[in-house]
Tab-separated table of C-alpha atoms in Angstrom:
chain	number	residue	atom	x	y	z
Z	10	UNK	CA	-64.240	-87.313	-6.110
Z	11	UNK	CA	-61.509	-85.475	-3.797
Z	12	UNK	CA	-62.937	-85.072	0.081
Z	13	UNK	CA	-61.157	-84.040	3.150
Z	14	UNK	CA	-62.212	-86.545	6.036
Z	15	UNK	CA	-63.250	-84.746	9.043
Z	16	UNK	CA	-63.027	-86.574	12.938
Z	17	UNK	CA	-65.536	-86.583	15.112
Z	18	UNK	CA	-66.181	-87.517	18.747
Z	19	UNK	CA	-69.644	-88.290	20.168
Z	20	UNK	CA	-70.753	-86.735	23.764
Z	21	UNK	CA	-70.521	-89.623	26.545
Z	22	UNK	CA	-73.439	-92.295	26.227
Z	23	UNK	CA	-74.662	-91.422	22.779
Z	24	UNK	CA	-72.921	-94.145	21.325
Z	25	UNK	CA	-75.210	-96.700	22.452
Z	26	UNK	CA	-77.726	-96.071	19.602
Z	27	UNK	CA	-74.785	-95.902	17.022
Z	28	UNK	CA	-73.323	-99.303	18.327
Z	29	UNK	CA	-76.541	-101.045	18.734
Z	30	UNK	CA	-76.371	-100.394	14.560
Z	31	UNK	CA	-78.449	-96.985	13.595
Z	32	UNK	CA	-76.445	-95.213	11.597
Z	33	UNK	CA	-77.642	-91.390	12.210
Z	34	UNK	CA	-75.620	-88.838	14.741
Z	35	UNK	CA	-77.820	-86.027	15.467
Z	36	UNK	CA	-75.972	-82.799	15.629
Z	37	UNK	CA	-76.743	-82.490	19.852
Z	38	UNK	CA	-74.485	-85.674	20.238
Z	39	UNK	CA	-71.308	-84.234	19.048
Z	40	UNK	CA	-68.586	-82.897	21.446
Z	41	UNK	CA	-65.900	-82.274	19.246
Z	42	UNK	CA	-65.263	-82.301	15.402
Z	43	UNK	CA	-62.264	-81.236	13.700
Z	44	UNK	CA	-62.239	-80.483	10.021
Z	45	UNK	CA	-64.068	-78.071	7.492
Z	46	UNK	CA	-67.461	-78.165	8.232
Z	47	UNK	CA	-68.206	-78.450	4.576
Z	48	UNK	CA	-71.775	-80.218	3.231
Z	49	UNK	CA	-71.451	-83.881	2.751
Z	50	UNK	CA	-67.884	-84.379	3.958
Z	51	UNK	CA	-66.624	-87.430	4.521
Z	52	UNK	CA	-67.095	-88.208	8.181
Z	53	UNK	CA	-64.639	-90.637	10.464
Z	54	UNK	CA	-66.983	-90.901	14.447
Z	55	UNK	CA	-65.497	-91.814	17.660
Z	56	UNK	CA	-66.899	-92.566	20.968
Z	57	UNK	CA	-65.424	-90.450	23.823
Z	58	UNK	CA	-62.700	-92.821	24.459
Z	59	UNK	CA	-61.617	-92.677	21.001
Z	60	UNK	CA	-62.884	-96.124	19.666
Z	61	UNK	CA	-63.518	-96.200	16.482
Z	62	UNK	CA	-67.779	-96.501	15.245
Z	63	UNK	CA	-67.601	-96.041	11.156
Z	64	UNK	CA	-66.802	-94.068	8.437
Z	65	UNK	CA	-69.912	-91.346	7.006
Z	66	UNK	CA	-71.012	-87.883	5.439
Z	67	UNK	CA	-72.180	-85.140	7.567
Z	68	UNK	CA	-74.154	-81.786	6.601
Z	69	UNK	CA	-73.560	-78.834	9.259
Z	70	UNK	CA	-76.995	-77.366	8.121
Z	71	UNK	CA	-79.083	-81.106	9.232
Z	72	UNK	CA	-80.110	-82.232	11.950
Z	73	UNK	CA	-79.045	-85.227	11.512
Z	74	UNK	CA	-75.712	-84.341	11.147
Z	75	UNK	CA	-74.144	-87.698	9.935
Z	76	UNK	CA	-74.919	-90.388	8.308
Z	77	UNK	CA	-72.740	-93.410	8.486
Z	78	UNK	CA	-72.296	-95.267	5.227
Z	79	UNK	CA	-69.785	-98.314	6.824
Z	80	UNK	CA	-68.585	-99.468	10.108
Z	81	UNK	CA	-65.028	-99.660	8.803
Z	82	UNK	CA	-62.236	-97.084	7.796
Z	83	UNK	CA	-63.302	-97.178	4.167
Z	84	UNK	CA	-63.170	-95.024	1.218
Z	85	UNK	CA	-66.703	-93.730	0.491
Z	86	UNK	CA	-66.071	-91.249	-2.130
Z	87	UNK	CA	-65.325	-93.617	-4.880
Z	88	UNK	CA	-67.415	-95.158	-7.511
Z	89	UNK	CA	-66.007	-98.595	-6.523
Z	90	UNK	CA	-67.799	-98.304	-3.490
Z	91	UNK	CA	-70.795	-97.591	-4.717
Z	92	UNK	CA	-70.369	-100.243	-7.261
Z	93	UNK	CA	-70.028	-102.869	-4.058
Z	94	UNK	CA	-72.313	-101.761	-2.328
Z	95	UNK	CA	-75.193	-101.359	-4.683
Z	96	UNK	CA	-74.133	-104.525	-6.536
Z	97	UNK	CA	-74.697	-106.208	-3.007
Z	98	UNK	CA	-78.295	-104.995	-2.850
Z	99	UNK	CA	-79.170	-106.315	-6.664
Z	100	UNK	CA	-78.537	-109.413	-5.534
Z	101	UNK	CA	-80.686	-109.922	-2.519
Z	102	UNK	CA	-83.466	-108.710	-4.721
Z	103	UNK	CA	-82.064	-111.105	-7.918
Z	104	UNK	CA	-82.587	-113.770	-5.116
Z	105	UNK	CA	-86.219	-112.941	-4.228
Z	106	UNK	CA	-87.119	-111.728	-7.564
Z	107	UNK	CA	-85.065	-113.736	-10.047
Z	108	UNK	CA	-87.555	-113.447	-12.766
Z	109	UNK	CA	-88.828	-109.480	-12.066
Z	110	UNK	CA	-87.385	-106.175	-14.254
Z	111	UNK	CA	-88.973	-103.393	-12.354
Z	112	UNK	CA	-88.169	-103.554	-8.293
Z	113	UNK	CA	-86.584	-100.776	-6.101
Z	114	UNK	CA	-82.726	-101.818	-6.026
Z	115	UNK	CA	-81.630	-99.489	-3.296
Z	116	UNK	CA	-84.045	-99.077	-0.298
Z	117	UNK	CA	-81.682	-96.135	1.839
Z	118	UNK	CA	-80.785	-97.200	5.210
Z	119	UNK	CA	-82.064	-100.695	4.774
Z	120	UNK	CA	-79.376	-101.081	2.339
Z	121	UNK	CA	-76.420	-99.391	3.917
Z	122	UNK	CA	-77.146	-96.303	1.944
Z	123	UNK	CA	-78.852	-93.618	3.648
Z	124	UNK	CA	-79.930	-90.800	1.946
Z	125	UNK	CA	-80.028	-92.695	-1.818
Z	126	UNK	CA	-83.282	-94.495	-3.564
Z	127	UNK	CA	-82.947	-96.553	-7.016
Z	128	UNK	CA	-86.095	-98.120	-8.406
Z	129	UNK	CA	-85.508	-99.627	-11.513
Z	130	UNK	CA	-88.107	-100.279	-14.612
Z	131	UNK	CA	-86.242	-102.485	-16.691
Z	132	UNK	CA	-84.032	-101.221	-18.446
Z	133	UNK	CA	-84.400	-97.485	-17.138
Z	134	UNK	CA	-83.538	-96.338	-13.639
Z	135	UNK	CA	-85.077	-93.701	-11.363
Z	136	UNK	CA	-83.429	-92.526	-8.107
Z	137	UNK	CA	-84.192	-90.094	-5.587
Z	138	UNK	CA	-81.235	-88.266	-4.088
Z	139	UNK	CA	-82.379	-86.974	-0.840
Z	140	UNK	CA	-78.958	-85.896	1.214
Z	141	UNK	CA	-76.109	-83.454	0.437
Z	142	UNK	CA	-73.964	-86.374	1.525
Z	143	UNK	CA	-74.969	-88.394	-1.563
Z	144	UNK	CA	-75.676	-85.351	-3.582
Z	145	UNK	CA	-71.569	-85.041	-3.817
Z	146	UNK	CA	-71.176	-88.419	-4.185
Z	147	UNK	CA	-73.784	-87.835	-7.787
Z	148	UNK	CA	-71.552	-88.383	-10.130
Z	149	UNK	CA	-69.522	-91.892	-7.841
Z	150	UNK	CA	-73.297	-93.216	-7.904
Z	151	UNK	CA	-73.967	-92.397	-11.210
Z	152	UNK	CA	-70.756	-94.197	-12.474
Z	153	UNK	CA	-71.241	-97.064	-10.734
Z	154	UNK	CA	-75.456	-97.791	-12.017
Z	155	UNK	CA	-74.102	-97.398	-15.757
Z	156	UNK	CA	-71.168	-100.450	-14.836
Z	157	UNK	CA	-73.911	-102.385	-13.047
Z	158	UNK	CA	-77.106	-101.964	-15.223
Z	159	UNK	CA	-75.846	-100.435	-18.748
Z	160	UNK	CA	-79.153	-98.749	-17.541
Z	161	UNK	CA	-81.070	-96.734	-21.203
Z	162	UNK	CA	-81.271	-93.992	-18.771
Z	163	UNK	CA	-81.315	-92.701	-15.537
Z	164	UNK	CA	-83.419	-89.714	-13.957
Z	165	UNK	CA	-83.173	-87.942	-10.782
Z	166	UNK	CA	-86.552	-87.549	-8.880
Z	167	UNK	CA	-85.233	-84.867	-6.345
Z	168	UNK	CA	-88.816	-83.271	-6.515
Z	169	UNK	CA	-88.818	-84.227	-2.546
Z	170	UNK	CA	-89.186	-81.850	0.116
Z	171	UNK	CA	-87.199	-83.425	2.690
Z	172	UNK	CA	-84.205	-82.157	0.266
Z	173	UNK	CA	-84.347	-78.670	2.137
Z	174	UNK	CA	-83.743	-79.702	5.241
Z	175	UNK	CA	-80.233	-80.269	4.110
Z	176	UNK	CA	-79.854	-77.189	1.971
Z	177	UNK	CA	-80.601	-78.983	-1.515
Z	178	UNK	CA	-83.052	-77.703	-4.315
Z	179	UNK	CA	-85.588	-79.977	-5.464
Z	180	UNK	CA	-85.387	-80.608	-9.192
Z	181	UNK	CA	-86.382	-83.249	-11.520
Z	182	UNK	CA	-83.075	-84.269	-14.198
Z	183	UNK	CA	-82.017	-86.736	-16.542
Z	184	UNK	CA	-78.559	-87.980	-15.255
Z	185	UNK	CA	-77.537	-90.317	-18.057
Z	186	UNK	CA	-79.103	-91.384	-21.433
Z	187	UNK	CA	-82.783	-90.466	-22.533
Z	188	UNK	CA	-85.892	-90.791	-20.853
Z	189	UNK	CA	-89.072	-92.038	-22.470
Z	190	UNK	CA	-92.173	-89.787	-21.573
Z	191	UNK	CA	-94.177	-92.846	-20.444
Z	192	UNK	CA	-92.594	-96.529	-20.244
Z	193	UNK	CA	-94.495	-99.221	-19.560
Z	194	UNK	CA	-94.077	-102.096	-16.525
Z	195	UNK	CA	-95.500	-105.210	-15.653
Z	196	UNK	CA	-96.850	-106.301	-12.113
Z	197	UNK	CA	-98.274	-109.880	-11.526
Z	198	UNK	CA	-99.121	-110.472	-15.418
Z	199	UNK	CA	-101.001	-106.841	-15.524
Z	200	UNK	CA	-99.430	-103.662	-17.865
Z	201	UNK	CA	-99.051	-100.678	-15.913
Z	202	UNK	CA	-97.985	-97.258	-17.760
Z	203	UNK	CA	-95.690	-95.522	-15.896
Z	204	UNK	CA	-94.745	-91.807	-15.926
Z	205	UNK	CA	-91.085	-91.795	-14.578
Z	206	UNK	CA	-90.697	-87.928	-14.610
Z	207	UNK	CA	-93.739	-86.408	-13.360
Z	208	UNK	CA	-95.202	-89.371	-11.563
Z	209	UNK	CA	-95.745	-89.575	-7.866
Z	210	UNK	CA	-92.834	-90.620	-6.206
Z	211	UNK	CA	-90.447	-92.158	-8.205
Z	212	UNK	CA	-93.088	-93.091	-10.866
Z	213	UNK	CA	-94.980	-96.345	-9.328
Z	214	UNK	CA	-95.447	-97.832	-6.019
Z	215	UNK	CA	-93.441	-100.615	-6.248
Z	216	UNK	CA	-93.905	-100.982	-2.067
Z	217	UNK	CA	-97.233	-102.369	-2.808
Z	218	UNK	CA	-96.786	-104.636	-5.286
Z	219	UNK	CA	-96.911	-107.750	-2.690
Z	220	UNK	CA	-99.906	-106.233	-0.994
Z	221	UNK	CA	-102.402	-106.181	-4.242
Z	222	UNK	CA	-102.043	-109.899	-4.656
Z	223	UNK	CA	-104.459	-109.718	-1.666
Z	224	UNK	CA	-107.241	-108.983	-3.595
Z	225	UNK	CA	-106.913	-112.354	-5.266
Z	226	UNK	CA	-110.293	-113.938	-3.904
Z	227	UNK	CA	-111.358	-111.124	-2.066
Z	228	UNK	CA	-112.644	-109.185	-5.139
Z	229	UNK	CA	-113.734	-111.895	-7.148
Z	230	UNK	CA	-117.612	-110.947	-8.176
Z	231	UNK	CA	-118.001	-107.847	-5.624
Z	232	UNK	CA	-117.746	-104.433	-5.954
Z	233	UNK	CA	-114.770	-102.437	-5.536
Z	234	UNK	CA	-113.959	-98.729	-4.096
Z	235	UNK	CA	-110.395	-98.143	-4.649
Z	236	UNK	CA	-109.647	-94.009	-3.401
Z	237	UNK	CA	-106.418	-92.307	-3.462
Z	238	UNK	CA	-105.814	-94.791	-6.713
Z	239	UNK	CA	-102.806	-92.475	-8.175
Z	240	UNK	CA	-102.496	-94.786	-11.526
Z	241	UNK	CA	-104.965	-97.669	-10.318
Z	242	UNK	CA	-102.766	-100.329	-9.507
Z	243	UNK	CA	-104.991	-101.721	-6.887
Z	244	UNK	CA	-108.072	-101.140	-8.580
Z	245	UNK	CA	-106.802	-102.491	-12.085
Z	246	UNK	CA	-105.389	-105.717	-9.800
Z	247	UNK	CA	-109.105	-106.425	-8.423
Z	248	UNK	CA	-110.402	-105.670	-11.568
Z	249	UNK	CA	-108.182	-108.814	-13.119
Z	250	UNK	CA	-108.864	-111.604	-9.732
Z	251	UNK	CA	-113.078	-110.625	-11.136
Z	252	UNK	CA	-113.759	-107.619	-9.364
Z	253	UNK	CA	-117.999	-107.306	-10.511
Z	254	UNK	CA	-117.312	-103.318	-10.866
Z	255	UNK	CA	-114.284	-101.071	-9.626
Z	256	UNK	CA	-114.235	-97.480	-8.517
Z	257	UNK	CA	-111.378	-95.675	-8.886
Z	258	UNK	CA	-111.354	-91.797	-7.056
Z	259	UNK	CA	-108.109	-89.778	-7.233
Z	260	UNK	CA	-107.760	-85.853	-7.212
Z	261	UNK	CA	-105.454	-85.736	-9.573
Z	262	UNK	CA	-107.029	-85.691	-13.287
Z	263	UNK	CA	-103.761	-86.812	-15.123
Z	264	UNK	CA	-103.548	-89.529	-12.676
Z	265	UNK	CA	-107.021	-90.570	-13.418
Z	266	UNK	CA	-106.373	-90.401	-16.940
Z	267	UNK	CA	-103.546	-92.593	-16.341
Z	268	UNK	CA	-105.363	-95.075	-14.432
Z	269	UNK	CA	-108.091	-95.338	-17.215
Z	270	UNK	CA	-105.397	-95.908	-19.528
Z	271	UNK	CA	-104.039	-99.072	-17.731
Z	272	UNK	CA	-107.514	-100.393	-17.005
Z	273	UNK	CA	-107.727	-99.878	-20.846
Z	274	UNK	CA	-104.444	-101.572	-21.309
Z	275	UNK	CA	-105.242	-105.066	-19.850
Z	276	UNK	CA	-108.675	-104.837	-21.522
Z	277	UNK	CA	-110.814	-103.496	-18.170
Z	278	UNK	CA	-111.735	-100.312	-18.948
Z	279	UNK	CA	-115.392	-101.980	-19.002
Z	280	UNK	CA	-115.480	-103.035	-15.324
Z	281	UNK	CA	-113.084	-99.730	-14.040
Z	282	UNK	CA	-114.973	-96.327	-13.777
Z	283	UNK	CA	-112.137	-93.664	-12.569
Z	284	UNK	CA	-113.414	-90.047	-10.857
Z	285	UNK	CA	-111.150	-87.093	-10.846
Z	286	UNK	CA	-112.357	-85.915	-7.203
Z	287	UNK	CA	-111.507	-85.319	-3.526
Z	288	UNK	CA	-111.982	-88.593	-2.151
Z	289	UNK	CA	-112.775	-87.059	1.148
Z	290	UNK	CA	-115.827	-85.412	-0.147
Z	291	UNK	CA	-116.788	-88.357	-2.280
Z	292	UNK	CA	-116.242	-90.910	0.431
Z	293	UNK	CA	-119.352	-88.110	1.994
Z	294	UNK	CA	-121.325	-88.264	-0.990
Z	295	UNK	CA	-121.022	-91.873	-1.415
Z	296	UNK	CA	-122.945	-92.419	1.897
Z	297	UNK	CA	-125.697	-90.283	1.108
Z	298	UNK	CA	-126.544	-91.654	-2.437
Z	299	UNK	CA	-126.910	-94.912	-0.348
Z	300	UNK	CA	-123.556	-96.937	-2.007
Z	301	UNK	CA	-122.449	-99.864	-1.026
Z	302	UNK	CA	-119.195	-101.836	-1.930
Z	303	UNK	CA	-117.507	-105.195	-0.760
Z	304	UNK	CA	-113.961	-104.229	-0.815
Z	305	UNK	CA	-112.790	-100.498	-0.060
Z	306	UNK	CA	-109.195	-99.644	-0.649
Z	307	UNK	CA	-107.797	-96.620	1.489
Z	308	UNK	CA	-104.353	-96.037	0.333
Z	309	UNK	CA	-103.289	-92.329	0.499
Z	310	UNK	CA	-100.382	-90.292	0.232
Z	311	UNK	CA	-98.204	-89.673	3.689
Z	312	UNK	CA	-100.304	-87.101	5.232
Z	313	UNK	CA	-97.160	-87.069	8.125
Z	314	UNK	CA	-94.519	-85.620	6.687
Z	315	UNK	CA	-93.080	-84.536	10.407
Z	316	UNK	CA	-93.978	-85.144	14.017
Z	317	UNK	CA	-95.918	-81.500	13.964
Z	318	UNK	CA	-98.463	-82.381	11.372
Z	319	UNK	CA	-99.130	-85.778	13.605
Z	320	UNK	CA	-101.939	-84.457	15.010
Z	321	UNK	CA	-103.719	-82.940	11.919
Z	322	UNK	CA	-102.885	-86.380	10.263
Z	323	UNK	CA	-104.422	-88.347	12.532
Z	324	UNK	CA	-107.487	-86.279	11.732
Z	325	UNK	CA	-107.471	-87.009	7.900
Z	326	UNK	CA	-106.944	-90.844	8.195
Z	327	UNK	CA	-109.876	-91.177	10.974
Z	328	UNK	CA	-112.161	-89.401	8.473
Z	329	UNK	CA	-111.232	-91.691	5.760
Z	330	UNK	CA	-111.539	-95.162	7.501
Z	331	UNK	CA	-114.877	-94.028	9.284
Z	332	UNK	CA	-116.067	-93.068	6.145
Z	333	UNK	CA	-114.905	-96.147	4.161
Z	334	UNK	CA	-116.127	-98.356	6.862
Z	335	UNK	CA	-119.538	-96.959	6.878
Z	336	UNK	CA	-119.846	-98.174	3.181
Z	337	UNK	CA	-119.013	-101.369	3.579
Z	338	UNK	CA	-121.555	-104.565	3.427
Z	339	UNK	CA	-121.911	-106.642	6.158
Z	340	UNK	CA	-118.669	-109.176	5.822
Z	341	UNK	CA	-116.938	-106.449	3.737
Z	342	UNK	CA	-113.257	-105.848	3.931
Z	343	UNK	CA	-111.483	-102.387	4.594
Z	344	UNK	CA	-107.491	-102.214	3.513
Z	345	UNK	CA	-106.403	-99.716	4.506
Z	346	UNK	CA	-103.002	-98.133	4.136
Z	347	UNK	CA	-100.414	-95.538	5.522
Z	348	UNK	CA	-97.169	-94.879	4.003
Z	349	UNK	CA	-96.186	-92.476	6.916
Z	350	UNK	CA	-93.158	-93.532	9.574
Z	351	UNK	CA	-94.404	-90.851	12.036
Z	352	UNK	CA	-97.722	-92.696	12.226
Z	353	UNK	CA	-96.515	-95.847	14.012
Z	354	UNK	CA	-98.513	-99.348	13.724
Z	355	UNK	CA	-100.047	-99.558	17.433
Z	356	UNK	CA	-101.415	-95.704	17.012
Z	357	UNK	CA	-102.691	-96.599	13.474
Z	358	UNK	CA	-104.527	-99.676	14.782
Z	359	UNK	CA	-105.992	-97.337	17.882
Z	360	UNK	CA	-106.780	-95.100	14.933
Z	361	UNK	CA	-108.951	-97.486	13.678
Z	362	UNK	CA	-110.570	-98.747	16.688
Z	363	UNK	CA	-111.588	-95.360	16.981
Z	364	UNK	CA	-113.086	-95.168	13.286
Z	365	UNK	CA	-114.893	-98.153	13.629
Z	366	UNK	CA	-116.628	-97.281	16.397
Z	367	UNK	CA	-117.401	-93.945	15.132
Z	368	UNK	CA	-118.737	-96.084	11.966
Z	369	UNK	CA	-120.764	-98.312	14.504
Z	370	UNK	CA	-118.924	-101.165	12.373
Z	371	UNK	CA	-117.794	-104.510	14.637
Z	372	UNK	CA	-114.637	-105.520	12.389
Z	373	UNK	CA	-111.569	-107.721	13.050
Z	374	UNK	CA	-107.921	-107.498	11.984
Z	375	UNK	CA	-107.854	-110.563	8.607
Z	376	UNK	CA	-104.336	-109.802	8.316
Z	377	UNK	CA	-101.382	-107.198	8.603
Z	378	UNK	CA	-99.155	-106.607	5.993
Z	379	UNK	CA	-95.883	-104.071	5.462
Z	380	UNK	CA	-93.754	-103.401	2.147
Z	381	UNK	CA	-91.961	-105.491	-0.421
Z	382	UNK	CA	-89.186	-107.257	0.725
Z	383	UNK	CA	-87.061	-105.214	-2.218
Z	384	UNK	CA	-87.794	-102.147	0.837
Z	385	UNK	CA	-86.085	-104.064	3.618
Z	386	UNK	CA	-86.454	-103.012	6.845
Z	387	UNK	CA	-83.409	-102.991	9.601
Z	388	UNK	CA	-84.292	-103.988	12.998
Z	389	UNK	CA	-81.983	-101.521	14.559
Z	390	UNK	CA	-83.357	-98.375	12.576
Z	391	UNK	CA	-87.604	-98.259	12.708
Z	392	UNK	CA	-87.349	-95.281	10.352
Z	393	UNK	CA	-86.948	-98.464	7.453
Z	394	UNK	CA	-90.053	-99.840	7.901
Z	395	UNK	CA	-92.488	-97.232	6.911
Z	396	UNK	CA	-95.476	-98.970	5.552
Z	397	UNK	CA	-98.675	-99.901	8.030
Z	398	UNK	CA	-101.411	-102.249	4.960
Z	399	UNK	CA	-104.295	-103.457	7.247
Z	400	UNK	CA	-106.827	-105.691	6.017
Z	401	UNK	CA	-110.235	-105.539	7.980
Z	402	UNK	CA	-113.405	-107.120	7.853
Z	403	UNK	CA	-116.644	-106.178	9.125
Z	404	UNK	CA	-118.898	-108.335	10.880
């Protein structure tokens, strides 16, 4: 791919962020760029005295207005690039999972590639475009996963809405090779069914995957409310440590259909009962038929997708944990999850102060938990580290 490389010099001061190592220039911090203000041009910064801070893309119609992909004069547009850099992410997770097939390889930011998601299941790969910096550099990225993987396929899971805000379409596409309609994973011994085009996200939540060994112990013998349970990965997990009975609510009838499927799979389907419902209302109607359960999993979709709808969030996940606390037994444990950035850890713990004693449950923090190391997380850029996993107990 053929780019022009456009120069650009930051306003005085707003370098600091940039050279303490986040790599996002909002558009407010620019003084002066020369070039063609084209979508996902290659990008060289300056600071005001014209020293040098790293080679990016930037999008006139974003916000954030560049992303920097290195801290050197380097050539981002090629497919050897991409090759490097991705191959250097497969093998920090070859290191901690040297035995695993199905693990996200590229985790944006946190691996030097903002704007750019690859989970792979074996021998299939699904990414998730999500900038018009990377969406020019397709075809670089695409090159360089067939060298490193020989992948059977890859699809494109650009059914994400933060693809507007930089002028993209959202689209689901098969970018190389065939796609299966369902393929099928495994996660700690257990068979999972996975549906890599219209599944949520980019098919399974492979953020969690460290998290549901928790339930080891925990569930063994005791009954088990697992809502928001997309596919039933955490209900299917407690079901295998000797969960007595598991509950499985999710809106969504094909997911429930999918989670029966994998309880079905690894021979459960007799202790996992899965409701198409609102878990909000059934959390409700749980209470008043008197239920009771040892373990309730609260793991639902990012209900912040932007600082505005903080507020309205905030109000969905107290409902939820007051609700899941009040059916709780005494000694019962709550985990409870959110998968938004905008809802930071210290709020979500005050959040749950607040639905406890709402409840008029005493509980105390057993431990607190984040993603999979194959998401890592840069100190320098917060925005990495996105999932809160609680695990309470009531006393």
């Amino acid at each position: 791919m053929e780019t022009n490389c456009i120069r650009i010099t930051l306003n005085r001061g707003e370098d600091r962020r940039i050279k303490g190592g986040h790599p996002w220039v909002f558009s407010n911090e620019i003084r002066e760029l020369r070039g063609e203000r084209i979508p996902g041009v290659s990008a060289e910064v300056y600071d005001i005295g014209g020293g040098f801070l790293g080679t990016g893309y930037y999008n006139p119609h974003s916000l954030i207005a560049v992303r920097l992909l290195s801290r050197e004069r380097e050539e981002i547009d090629s497919p050897a690039f991409f090759r490097k850099r991705i191959g250097g992410a497969l093998e920090l997770r070859n290191r901690i999972y040297p035995e695993l097939a199905t693990f996200r390889v590229v985790h944006g930011e946190g691996d030097f590639l903002p704007g750019l998601v690859v989970d792979k299941y074996g021998d299939l790969l699904s990414v998730q475009i999500l900038t018009a910096g990377m969406e020019a550099r397709r075809g670089a990225i695409v090159e360089a996963l067939v060298e490193l993987f020989s992948p059977r396929g890859i699809i494109a899971r650009n059914d994400v809405a933060v693809r507007t805000l930089e002028g993209l379409v959202e689209s689901v596409e098969v970018l190389y090779g065939e796609i299966p309609e369902m393929v099928e994973v495994e996660e700690h011994g257990l068979r999972f069914r996975v549906d890599l085009a219209g599944g949520q996200k980019t098919g399974h939540f492979l953020d969690q995957k460290e998290n549901h060994l928790m339930l080891k112990g925990m569930a063994a013998g005791k009954r088990v409310l697992d809502c928001f349970s997309y596919s039933g990965s955490w209900g299917v997990h407690a079901a295998a440590f000797g969960a007595a009975e598991v509950t499985c609510l999710d809106i969504s009838e094909r997911a429930a259909a999918l989670a029966r499927e994998n309880a079905a799979l690894n021979g459960l389907e007799g202790v996992v009962r899965v409701e198409a419902c609102d878990a909000f209302d059934r959390l409700r109607s749980l209470k008043h038929e008197g239920r009771c359960f040892d373990v309730v999993v609260l793991d639902p979709p990012a209900f912040v997708k932007s600082k505005k709808a903080l507020k309205e969030a905030e109000k969905g996940y107290l409902t939820i944990n007051r609700r899941g606390l009040e059916l709780l037994s005494e000694g019962g444990y709550l985990i409870t999850c959110s998968c938004s950035y905008h809802m930071g850890r210290e709020p979500f713990r005050d959040l749950l102060t607040q639905a406890a004693r709402l409840a008029g449950r005493q509980v105390r923090v057993v431990e607190a938990r984040s993603q999979a190391p194959d998401h890592p997380v840069l100190l320098a850029v917060p925005e990495t580290e996105y999932l809160k996993c609680l695990v309470l107990q009531c006393v």
